[in-house]
Amino acid sequence: MKCAHCKEEVSAWKKTCPKCGKETGSQVVLYREKTWNVIKKVARFIKKAFLYLLDRAIFYAKKSWPHIKKFFSVKKNVYITAGALAGLILIFVILGLLRGPSVEPPILDLGDPVAELEQSVPFTGAVLSVDELTSPIYGFEMVVPFGAYDELTPFDITTQTIESHNLGDAFTPITPLINIDNGHTFSNEPLTLTIPIELEEGEFAMGFYFNPETNSLEGIPMKNLTTTEITLFTYHFSSIVISKISIDDLLTLTNVTNPYVDTGFVPGVDDWQFTNYGSFLAQGGHCAGQVLTMSWYYHTQKMANDEPALYNRFDNVGFEATESFMEDDHLGYRFASVIQNLLDFTSEDFYDYLSFAGDDEQLIYFAFSYAMVITEKPQLMAIYSHDEFGDIVSGHAIMAYKMQGYDIYVADPNYPGQTNRKVHFDTSLGVYEFEPYSSGANAQAILDDGALLYDDIFYIGESALIDYEAIGEEYNKVLDGTIGDEYFPTLEAIFLSEYDQNVDDQVWMDVTGDEITLGTTHNDVMACYLQNKVVIAVTANHLDAVYTLYQGDQLIEGPYYASEDGYIYYEVELVNGENEIGVLAEIVVDGDRYYADFMRIKINYTAGVTTECAATIVGRYNFYSRSDGQNLVQNHYIIIREDGTFTESYTINDPLYTSVIDGTWTIAPGQNAGENILYLTFGSQTDTYEVLDNYQWLRYAPSDVIFLFQKES
């Protein structure tokens, strides 16, 4: 059947479409749910009837056997009891039919394990070989380089014959299942595995992991392929099988005149909603982290556990969704950055590990084709751009999810949600090579310098070069809200609970659970100029952090550096009911800002009586204008305090810098009513201001330019 929303083919037994994430509108599901509701009602009735009859039976049994005999001597009671029991049995039978088989049949029917090799590998590395002539993997060789493991690591290698499988005609195993057990230890360095095979001319072969727990296969990157051996490239081991296919058959499966190879993954449904701009942890971009996490989530959460689609699932968690505003997607942004940190796709060492396959782009194209045909899963693609001297200038990671003809459709973290991006494999005039793909190391690099052409395309697969278990462990931190806390400067907030003229006697409280509740007595413990306001102080505990204030997805002010105490202070105007602010923390590195964290705070406010301020110099004066019309700084203000101290602060944009001046003040009467003279002293310098309009304005004229500051109400 077709999904009622996206019109894609979907199983009639699916309630939620795996492609668009919405309900399919299946009549089968509707009928099943209606049937289930009827069954539940009948079951409840039968249960009540049975319990009633059982209670009556026990009651009579206690009296004596004659009473029991008397009860069952009434035919009506016998019929009701028998009917209730029969009804219960029928319910269990129907439930069993609706549920179907609880365990899927294994995709591989295997023989008993046969021992092939046992050997321990020291820190210095080793070569493991199977030299027994009668072995089905005679000539097998595994190279473990120096430093691959931190300690002596035992390897146990066995084989199992593949008696049969249910993977279709495209899967033809040409080796037994090779089980390599090293305690599931992930290596520090890439390992190569050479396996003997027999191929005819015009055939292609590829290695696959077999996972008996998930009953699935996964493609493995290859270093080399000949008619007599295949060399695989990996960081970990499990069970491996080599399968072959006719190249003509493989091309037929992906030919434009036939149905395309579609893994079911859809950008805008299954990728992340945010763009790859990089972060404090992944300053060059987190493309690989985005691709790996969205691939992992698609396989292990959406498809395996029927979880919702990834796109916008972690958008502004705990608050109303802000689909066009990515700054509050901090859980996903940090998740991608942490996983990116586990594998550096931009390093020359990693490129060297992959460059072996660059000589035969046709093999790489076949690897993408065959992996998606057999596994029906998206595949990771690494791409590189070079300068005129052949040196790498950029590395990037994207995900192949669909094939049609010689086009590989890709999800690109620089262009989230786009379904028309593809890498083309050119077969004209016998060329057999990938056309360059246009993108960038990250979205900011594209904005700054334009897109690059990536001329090297590599097959990575899924977990061969990354520890999938580590992704699962980090995902648990996404769910509990702690992802990246050990790597990123993390926002903390406090709020002014009780104001006092003496700063040391003011009471500040932690913001817990991203929420503040203020009652009708709030104004009673605030200064008059803080009526119907809350003062919130935020810090990321980093000297180079700058902060930007938002309401919803609207920028209010910033970015600004913190005060000398490490906090930035916001006076938030409150309305009766629910209020909300958001604070973005970025870290400045060499003049560029990198994402660190985002915090939303909800303020529940029940307004009380407002105390009006008497006319006084005390309060905050915000910059209003210059007589020459220029505006060279941001966030320029002067705070006059009751204790005789003041603070003046302003921020310069280029380079980003915040100046904070602290000193003392005195005031003297002016010539006219409502006017006074204010003296601000810091160090050996004293500036003179005119106080106008009954303390509403400050006028400062150090030269020909006149500065005006207006008092904040």
XYZ file of C-alpha atoms in Angstrom:
713
model
C 0.000 0.000 0.000
C 0.991 3.685 -0.258
C 1.374 6.038 2.703
C -1.546 8.484 2.944
C 0.892 11.409 3.348
C 4.071 10.829 1.302
C 2.548 8.290 -1.160
C 5.577 5.985 -0.796
C 5.175 2.205 -0.677
C 4.872 0.947 2.895
C 3.825 -2.246 4.645
C 0.102 -2.416 5.374
C 0.980 -3.535 8.917
C 2.875 -0.281 9.662
C 1.005 2.382 11.657
C 3.812 4.960 11.246
C 5.476 5.527 7.863
C 9.266 4.920 8.125
C 9.839 7.532 5.400
C 7.756 10.556 6.426
C 7.210 9.681 10.099
C 3.425 10.191 9.902
C 0.546 7.717 10.227
C 0.116 5.619 7.077
C -3.694 5.520 7.178
C -3.585 1.731 6.790
C -7.013 0.101 6.988
C -5.317 -3.077 8.202
C -3.907 -1.206 11.195
C -7.259 0.504 11.787
C -9.101 -2.840 11.665
C -6.479 -4.414 13.924
C -6.876 -1.623 16.499
C -10.680 -1.801 16.362
C -10.536 -5.582 16.728
C -8.151 -5.225 19.633
C -10.485 -2.746 21.370
C -13.417 -5.149 20.967
C -11.295 -8.008 22.284
C -10.286 -5.954 25.313
C -13.929 -5.115 26.091
C -14.981 -8.763 25.727
C -12.010 -9.847 27.832
C -12.965 -7.416 30.604
C -16.549 -8.723 30.596
C -15.431 -12.358 30.641
C -12.945 -11.589 33.408
C -15.645 -10.002 35.562
C -18.022 -12.885 34.909
C -15.373 -15.471 35.655
C -14.274 -13.754 38.877
C -17.880 -13.459 39.996
C -18.575 -17.118 39.330
C -15.297 -18.150 40.950
C -16.148 -16.086 44.010
C -19.559 -17.726 44.213
C -18.005 -21.158 43.756
C -15.495 -20.573 46.559
C -18.280 -19.299 48.784
C -20.306 -22.453 48.271
C -17.179 -24.613 48.594
C -16.585 -23.240 52.061
C -20.078 -24.177 53.074
C -19.620 -27.773 52.039
C -19.367 -30.033 49.111
C -23.143 -30.467 48.873
C -23.469 -26.794 48.100
C -20.855 -27.065 45.318
C -22.686 -30.043 43.974
C -25.889 -28.054 44.176
C -24.288 -25.098 42.272
C -23.170 -27.237 39.374
C -26.442 -29.106 39.351
C -27.900 -25.957 37.829
C -27.256 -26.235 34.097
C -27.181 -22.465 33.637
C -24.203 -22.143 35.986
C -22.367 -24.958 34.221
C -22.899 -23.324 30.829
C -21.781 -19.884 32.041
C -18.613 -21.280 33.644
C -17.727 -23.348 30.587
C -18.426 -20.378 28.319
C -16.154 -18.096 30.339
C -13.286 -20.591 30.194
C -13.783 -21.117 26.464
C -13.845 -17.346 25.932
C -10.525 -16.898 27.726
C -8.938 -19.622 25.633
C -10.263 -17.947 22.462
C -8.805 -14.587 23.531
C -5.334 -16.102 23.984
C -5.535 -17.816 20.588
C -6.537 -14.566 18.813
C -3.770 -12.616 20.554
C -1.244 -15.200 19.440
C -2.420 -14.922 15.836
C -2.311 -11.106 15.889
C 1.186 -10.988 17.331
C 2.597 -13.450 14.836
C 6.036 -14.991 15.290
C 8.059 -13.310 18.046
C 11.447 -13.992 16.468
C 12.472 -13.402 12.865
C 14.050 -16.399 11.150
C 17.840 -15.980 10.805
C 19.003 -14.635 7.444
C 21.866 -17.166 7.449
C 21.453 -20.882 8.185
C 24.826 -21.869 9.656
C 26.717 -25.051 10.388
C 28.693 -25.757 13.548
C 31.801 -23.624 14.320
C 35.178 -25.073 13.299
C 38.355 -23.799 14.984
C 40.877 -22.218 12.589
C 43.366 -20.168 14.643
C 44.094 -19.010 18.199
C 46.784 -16.400 18.773
C 47.478 -13.483 21.125
C 48.687 -10.172 19.694
C 51.082 -7.985 21.730
C 51.323 -4.189 21.706
C 54.014 -4.449 19.010
C 51.564 -6.024 16.534
C 51.569 -9.298 14.587
C 50.521 -11.092 11.408
C 47.886 -13.812 11.888
C 47.779 -16.460 9.135
C 45.789 -19.625 8.440
C 48.267 -22.080 6.880
C 46.286 -25.325 7.122
C 45.800 -26.595 3.544
C 42.449 -28.213 4.353
C 41.014 -25.018 5.823
C 38.266 -23.300 3.781
C 40.118 -20.013 4.428
C 43.637 -21.264 3.644
C 45.737 -18.179 2.865
C 43.783 -15.958 5.281
C 46.022 -13.188 6.678
C 45.374 -10.406 9.170
C 47.919 -7.618 9.724
C 47.820 -5.954 13.156
C 50.156 -2.905 13.167
C 52.264 -1.607 16.042
C 50.171 0.063 18.747
C 46.825 -1.237 17.480
C 46.079 -2.578 20.971
C 47.279 -1.268 24.319
C 47.810 -4.720 25.803
C 48.116 -8.389 24.875
C 44.906 -9.207 22.979
C 43.789 -12.811 22.305
C 42.221 -13.699 18.933
C 40.042 -16.750 18.327
C 39.101 -17.443 14.684
C 36.475 -20.009 13.666
C 34.446 -20.691 10.517
C 30.880 -21.862 9.905
C 29.504 -23.154 6.631
C 26.526 -21.231 5.245
C 23.941 -23.910 4.494
C 21.359 -21.478 3.114
C 20.154 -17.869 3.351
C 17.081 -15.740 2.643
C 18.821 -12.683 1.167
C 17.767 -13.240 -2.426
C 19.620 -13.899 -5.666
C 21.940 -10.882 -5.320
C 23.697 -12.496 -2.334
C 26.044 -15.366 -3.213
C 28.440 -16.240 -0.364
C 31.852 -17.460 -1.572
C 33.394 -17.988 1.875
C 32.127 -19.560 5.054
C 31.168 -17.224 7.883
C 34.481 -16.197 9.476
C 34.124 -15.449 13.198
C 36.946 -13.299 14.603
C 36.677 -12.876 18.362
C 39.008 -10.510 20.217
C 36.638 -9.590 23.018
C 35.024 -6.848 20.899
C 38.096 -4.644 21.391
C 38.208 -1.626 19.068
C 41.717 -1.049 17.676
C 43.714 2.177 17.824
C 44.986 1.712 14.269
C 43.301 0.381 11.108
C 43.717 -3.339 10.428
C 43.857 -5.131 7.072
C 42.342 -8.542 6.483
C 43.159 -10.578 3.352
C 40.760 -13.434 2.532
C 41.222 -15.934 -0.330
C 38.343 -16.061 -2.856
C 37.604 -17.264 -6.382
C 36.085 -14.791 -8.848
C 35.374 -15.055 -12.542
C 35.983 -12.154 -14.888
C 33.006 -9.775 -14.778
C 32.204 -10.492 -11.129
C 32.375 -8.216 -8.088
C 32.856 -9.276 -4.461
C 32.478 -7.488 -1.148
C 32.867 -8.239 2.560
C 29.992 -7.984 5.031
C 29.705 -8.105 8.789
C 27.003 -10.453 10.058
C 25.359 -9.437 13.338
C 23.370 -12.369 14.774
C 21.770 -10.145 17.438
C 20.190 -7.797 14.892
C 20.044 -10.492 12.189
C 21.549 -8.105 9.640
C 24.523 -7.489 7.335
C 26.771 -4.438 7.018
C 29.261 -3.565 4.272
C 33.027 -3.378 4.962
C 35.437 -1.040 3.094
C 37.962 -2.881 0.946
C 41.599 -2.153 0.236
C 41.978 -4.399 -2.784
C 40.057 -6.908 -4.911
C 41.450 -9.480 -7.360
C 40.131 -12.746 -8.733
C 41.954 -14.645 -5.954
C 41.727 -12.470 -2.832
C 40.005 -9.530 -1.190
C 41.600 -7.224 1.391
C 39.302 -5.520 3.889
C 39.922 -2.471 6.036
C 38.497 -2.156 9.567
C 39.007 -1.170 13.192
C 37.026 -4.026 14.731
C 35.933 -7.593 14.080
C 32.920 -9.831 14.444
C 31.569 -12.340 11.914
C 32.506 -11.755 8.269
C 31.341 -13.246 4.979
C 32.336 -12.471 1.381
C 29.596 -12.391 -1.253
C 29.828 -11.981 -5.017
C 27.573 -10.794 -7.835
C 27.795 -10.454 -11.582
C 28.668 -6.865 -12.485
C 25.995 -6.941 -15.185
C 23.420 -8.009 -12.591
C 24.583 -5.287 -10.205
C 24.280 -2.613 -12.891
C 20.827 -3.903 -13.781
C 19.709 -3.484 -10.171
C 20.676 0.209 -10.205
C 19.885 1.004 -13.840
C 17.677 4.022 -14.449
C 15.128 1.915 -16.364
C 14.524 -0.222 -13.271
C 13.313 0.654 -9.773
C 16.102 2.480 -7.951
C 17.878 1.170 -4.867
C 16.203 2.998 -1.980
C 17.164 2.454 1.660
C 14.076 4.304 2.910
C 16.127 7.148 4.408
C 14.692 10.574 3.462
C 16.405 13.962 4.047
C 14.012 16.301 5.819
C 12.668 13.296 7.742
C 15.683 11.275 8.860
C 18.633 13.697 8.851
C 19.379 16.418 11.401
C 17.516 19.719 11.064
C 20.571 21.876 11.860
C 23.394 22.909 9.532
C 27.060 21.965 9.905
C 28.691 25.206 11.097
C 31.188 23.562 13.435
C 31.484 23.976 17.197
C 33.992 24.604 19.966
C 34.814 20.868 20.010
C 34.693 20.390 16.216
C 35.899 23.741 14.902
C 36.416 22.489 11.346
C 32.874 21.104 11.196
C 31.032 18.033 12.474
C 29.911 16.542 9.156
C 31.053 13.003 9.985
C 29.433 13.264 13.409
C 26.136 14.336 11.849
C 26.221 11.569 9.243
C 27.187 8.843 11.706
C 24.619 9.833 14.324
C 21.739 10.165 11.880
C 22.661 6.827 10.263
C 22.956 5.160 13.684
C 19.634 6.638 14.817
C 17.877 5.567 11.621
C 19.013 1.932 12.010
C 18.921 1.387 15.759
C 16.144 3.700 16.908
C 13.658 4.477 14.146
C 13.733 1.194 12.222
C 14.576 -1.195 15.072
C 12.611 0.426 17.921
C 9.920 2.361 16.006
C 11.119 5.667 17.499
C 10.011 8.964 15.849
C 11.953 10.301 12.856
C 15.090 12.261 13.783
C 14.365 15.546 11.962
C 13.240 18.085 14.605
C 12.928 15.408 17.295
C 15.562 17.190 19.410
C 14.534 20.718 18.422
C 14.397 23.031 21.471
C 13.735 20.077 23.776
C 11.328 20.893 26.598
C 9.983 24.027 24.901
C 7.911 24.914 21.851
C 9.582 23.842 18.593
C 11.549 26.490 16.663
C 12.101 24.780 13.322
C 13.930 27.661 11.615
C 16.151 28.411 14.621
C 19.050 25.987 15.086
C 20.823 27.669 18.009
C 18.575 25.904 20.536
C 19.261 22.428 19.067
C 22.112 22.019 21.538
C 21.564 18.306 22.272
C 21.889 17.286 18.624
C 24.646 19.805 17.901
C 26.740 18.526 20.792
C 25.980 14.867 19.929
C 27.303 15.323 16.382
C 30.381 17.182 17.666
C 31.261 14.521 20.251
C 31.063 11.722 17.660
C 33.041 13.829 15.165
C 35.736 14.071 17.809
C 36.086 10.264 17.799
C 37.123 10.181 14.137
C 38.957 12.974 12.308
C 37.946 12.794 8.642
C 40.118 15.783 7.778
C 43.459 14.368 8.943
C 46.062 13.333 6.374
C 46.592 10.059 8.251
C 42.967 9.096 7.771
C 43.133 10.067 4.114
C 46.224 7.896 3.682
C 44.284 4.935 5.089
C 41.639 5.423 2.412
C 43.766 6.414 -0.569
C 44.508 2.797 -1.457
C 41.065 2.556 -3.055
C 41.410 5.752 -5.065
C 42.993 3.976 -8.022
C 39.778 2.167 -8.953
C 36.721 4.396 -8.678
C 34.602 1.731 -10.342
C 35.191 -0.579 -7.354
C 34.081 2.218 -5.027
C 30.921 2.766 -7.060
C 30.191 -0.975 -7.001
C 30.748 -1.001 -3.217
C 28.048 1.638 -2.695
C 25.704 -0.185 -5.085
C 26.160 -3.652 -3.641
C 26.091 -2.535 0.000
C 22.754 -0.754 -0.462
C 21.290 -3.626 -2.500
C 22.158 -6.235 0.147
C 21.768 -4.301 3.420
C 19.094 -1.758 2.383
C 20.910 0.720 4.634
C 22.445 4.177 4.007
C 26.239 4.218 3.593
C 28.846 6.720 4.775
C 30.845 8.518 2.054
C 34.124 10.394 2.627
C 35.092 13.037 0.053
C 38.227 15.164 -0.382
C 39.173 18.282 -2.339
C 42.695 19.078 -3.600
C 44.627 22.108 -4.775
C 46.627 22.358 -8.017
C 49.557 20.593 -6.327
C 47.468 17.592 -5.306
C 47.445 18.479 -1.609
C 44.256 18.059 0.433
C 42.507 21.357 1.120
C 39.286 19.966 2.593
C 37.643 16.756 3.775
C 33.915 16.220 4.161
C 31.477 13.421 5.044
C 28.068 12.814 3.454
C 25.656 9.874 3.409
C 24.536 7.833 0.400
C 20.938 6.696 0.798
C 19.535 6.019 -2.688
C 20.712 5.088 -6.196
C 19.131 5.531 -9.577
C 21.046 4.969 -12.744
C 24.562 6.214 -12.061
C 23.451 8.808 -9.509
C 24.112 8.262 -5.810
C 21.740 10.477 -3.817
C 23.369 11.910 -0.698
C 22.344 13.657 2.511
C 24.791 16.524 3.073
C 25.090 18.091 6.584
C 25.817 21.437 4.897
C 22.392 21.306 3.230
C 19.982 19.584 5.668
C 16.627 18.460 4.314
C 17.620 18.684 0.632
C 16.588 15.633 -1.423
C 18.113 16.589 -4.784
C 21.827 16.362 -3.967
C 23.696 13.539 -5.696
C 27.108 12.255 -6.746
C 27.235 11.161 -10.391
C 29.346 8.276 -11.686
C 30.445 9.005 -15.253
C 30.491 6.009 -17.616
C 30.700 7.920 -20.893
C 33.434 6.845 -23.305
C 34.632 4.210 -20.862
C 35.793 6.821 -18.314
C 34.316 5.182 -15.175
C 34.959 7.907 -12.611
C 33.044 10.125 -10.207
C 32.238 13.655 -11.245
C 33.406 16.236 -8.656
C 30.806 17.001 -5.988
C 30.230 20.595 -4.822
C 30.123 21.331 -1.094
C 32.444 22.530 1.694
C 34.143 21.468 4.914
C 31.290 23.238 6.712
C 28.534 25.717 5.921
C 30.534 28.701 7.202
C 33.415 27.850 4.856
C 30.964 27.879 1.944
C 29.647 31.299 3.012
C 33.154 32.715 3.471
C 35.015 31.235 0.486
C 32.432 29.576 -1.753
C 31.859 25.891 -2.440
C 34.682 23.485 -3.295
C 34.752 20.642 -5.802
C 35.494 17.301 -4.125
C 37.285 15.016 -6.558
C 38.053 11.975 -4.364
C 35.119 9.780 -3.300
C 35.545 6.904 -0.814
C 33.288 4.184 0.567
C 33.262 4.045 4.390
C 30.165 1.930 5.059
C 28.847 2.164 8.595
C 30.702 0.962 11.680
C 33.925 -0.467 10.201
C 35.841 2.716 11.032
C 33.853 3.956 14.043
C 32.777 2.372 17.315
C 28.974 2.108 17.061
C 28.756 1.164 20.738
C 30.299 4.537 21.590
C 27.529 6.269 19.630
C 24.931 4.394 21.677
C 26.618 5.393 24.930
C 26.674 9.062 23.913
C 23.030 8.889 22.807
C 22.053 7.963 26.358
C 23.606 11.285 27.394
C 21.442 13.041 24.801
C 18.389 11.563 26.489
C 19.449 12.663 29.980
C 20.609 16.108 28.783
C 24.307 15.744 29.689
C 25.765 15.182 26.204
C 29.100 16.951 25.747
C 29.329 18.341 29.281
C 32.822 16.868 29.645
C 33.997 18.536 26.403
C 32.089 21.826 26.130
C 31.866 24.872 28.391
C 28.360 24.418 29.797
C 25.931 27.154 30.783
C 24.875 27.700 34.388
C 22.441 30.352 35.637
C 21.510 32.072 38.897
C 18.873 34.721 39.607
C 18.528 37.563 42.105
C 16.107 36.369 44.773
C 16.426 39.316 47.200
C 17.876 42.731 46.407
C 19.971 44.666 48.911
C 21.777 47.976 48.575
C 24.867 46.189 49.856
C 25.917 43.836 47.060
C 27.384 41.348 49.540
C 23.985 40.961 51.225
C 22.041 40.238 48.041
C 20.561 36.717 47.792
C 21.138 34.754 44.577
C 19.675 31.319 43.852
C 20.494 28.612 41.294
C 18.209 28.159 38.301
C 17.213 24.499 38.586
C 15.408 22.556 35.904
C 15.665 25.577 33.551
C 12.734 27.184 35.379
C 12.125 30.034 37.847
C 8.884 30.638 39.751
C 8.250 34.111 41.224
C 5.199 34.963 43.332
C 3.351 38.113 44.335
C 6.008 39.017 46.937
C 8.773 39.298 44.318
C 8.455 43.086 43.965
C 8.618 43.455 47.761
C 12.223 42.190 47.814
C 13.395 44.061 44.697
C 14.652 47.624 44.293
C 12.147 50.058 42.828
C 13.945 50.072 39.472
C 13.715 46.257 39.376
C 9.940 46.103 39.804
C 8.377 43.452 37.537
C 11.847 42.356 36.456
C 14.136 39.460 37.251
C 17.917 39.687 37.137
C 19.475 36.531 35.690
C 23.234 35.926 35.654
C 24.643 33.345 33.242
C 28.123 31.874 32.828
C 29.831 29.159 30.798
C 32.904 29.359 33.058
C 35.198 30.208 30.151
C 37.242 33.392 29.773
C 36.667 33.572 26.009
C 32.905 33.002 26.128
C 30.484 35.506 24.608
C 26.750 35.461 25.216
C 23.690 36.325 23.131
C 20.187 36.813 24.536
C 17.060 35.597 22.708
C 13.327 35.554 23.274
C 11.904 32.664 21.292
C 13.935 32.792 18.087
C 14.349 36.591 18.144
C 17.746 38.096 18.978
C 17.483 40.649 21.793
C 21.120 41.606 22.349
C 24.673 40.338 22.028
C 27.087 38.757 21.607
C 28.808 40.273 24.662
C 31.624 39.201 26.931
C 30.901 38.584 30.612
C 31.752 40.900 33.499
C 34.953 40.468 35.484
C 33.253 37.929 37.767
C 32.614 35.661 34.744
C 28.843 36.273 34.619
C 26.748 38.238 32.166
C 23.708 39.907 33.717
C 20.290 40.314 32.112
C 17.391 42.358 33.496
C 14.343 40.593 32.072
C 11.028 42.460 31.869
C 8.237 40.218 33.188
C 4.602 39.887 32.236
C 2.024 38.170 34.382
C 2.147 34.463 33.505
C 4.819 32.584 31.574
C 8.007 34.310 30.373
C 10.967 32.772 28.563
C 14.496 33.695 27.494
C 17.284 31.845 25.716
C 21.034 32.345 26.070
C 23.598 31.204 23.500
C 27.208 30.688 24.608
C 29.983 30.774 22.014
C 33.744 30.582 22.494
C 35.968 33.052 20.640
C 39.015 31.392 19.056
C 41.310 33.536 16.883
C 38.501 36.029 16.339
C 35.902 33.437 15.283
C 32.956 32.343 17.425
C 32.232 28.629 17.945
C 29.078 27.060 19.350
C 29.308 25.834 22.952
C 25.862 25.672 24.564
C 22.326 27.026 24.640
C 20.014 27.394 27.632
C 16.340 28.278 27.755
C 14.846 29.502 31.025
C 11.117 29.661 31.729
C 9.995 32.251 34.304
C 6.562 31.732 35.854
C 5.485 35.083 37.296
C 2.501 36.069 39.410
C 2.592 39.857 39.565
C 2.345 41.695 42.873
C 2.081 45.353 43.903
C 4.518 47.652 42.057
C 6.549 50.208 44.019
C 7.264 53.358 42.017
C 10.782 54.812 42.168
C 11.319 58.290 43.585
C 13.467 60.577 41.439
C 17.099 59.595 42.034
C 20.365 59.268 40.169
C 20.509 55.560 41.057
C 19.726 53.230 38.178
C 20.879 52.206 34.716
C 21.449 54.675 31.875
C 21.604 53.259 28.348
C 23.411 54.952 25.459
C 20.895 56.886 23.347
C 22.797 58.861 20.700
C 25.897 60.762 19.594
C 25.642 64.211 18.092
C 27.671 63.090 15.041
C 25.203 60.252 14.353
C 27.786 57.476 14.687
C 27.328 54.278 16.670
C 30.771 52.735 17.143
C 30.042 50.390 20.051
C 27.257 48.127 21.332
C 25.600 47.590 24.697
C 26.934 50.884 26.103
C 25.488 51.643 29.529
C 26.274 53.220 32.914
C 24.959 51.774 36.190
C 24.833 54.145 39.198
C 24.518 52.356 42.545
C 23.284 53.542 45.925
C 26.587 52.617 47.593
C 28.462 55.329 45.654
C 29.949 53.045 42.969
C 29.310 52.893 39.233
C 30.063 50.621 36.272
C 30.366 51.706 32.646
C 30.481 49.019 29.954
C 30.517 48.853 26.155
C 31.381 46.268 23.486
C 33.493 46.759 20.358
C 32.716 44.412 17.455
C 35.956 44.253 15.468
C 37.769 42.718 17.164
C 35.100 41.599 19.627
C 35.975 43.146 22.989
C 34.009 44.341 26.042
C 35.337 47.220 28.151
C 34.227 47.403 31.802
C 35.086 50.488 33.931
C 34.375 50.563 37.679
C 34.670 53.609 39.906
C 32.908 55.976 42.306
C 30.457 58.851 41.806
C 29.429 62.099 43.434
C 26.713 64.554 42.489
C 26.380 68.329 42.890
C 23.473 70.732 42.236
C 23.244 72.331 38.804
C 22.228 75.855 37.849
C 18.624 74.981 36.922
C 15.884 73.055 38.745
C 15.901 69.353 37.868
C 19.506 69.554 36.682
C 22.624 68.313 38.485
C 26.292 67.644 37.824
C 27.514 64.023 38.045
C 31.193 63.224 38.580
C 32.400 59.711 37.653
C 35.878 58.932 38.980
C 37.989 55.910 37.987
C 41.650 55.817 38.874
C 43.063 59.324 38.485
C 40.467 60.390 35.887
C 37.133 62.108 36.514
C 34.463 62.597 33.826
C 31.734 65.227 34.209
C 28.114 64.607 33.130
C 25.079 66.871 33.171
C 22.000 65.266 34.779
C 18.870 66.513 32.965
C 15.088 66.296 33.212
C 14.889 65.163 36.837
C 17.432 62.309 36.486
C 16.053 61.000 33.177
C 19.081 61.875 30.989
C 22.872 62.088 31.221
C 24.698 64.444 28.860
C 28.434 63.993 28.301
C 30.427 66.407 26.111
C 34.164 65.613 26.301
C 34.830 67.452 23.005
C 32.748 68.508 20.021
C 30.753 65.247 20.203
C 27.846 65.080 22.670
C 26.781 61.714 24.146
C 23.260 61.187 25.527
C 22.253 58.380 27.923
C 18.618 57.673 28.834
C 17.555 56.233 32.168
C 15.993 52.782 31.974
C 12.446 52.770 33.316
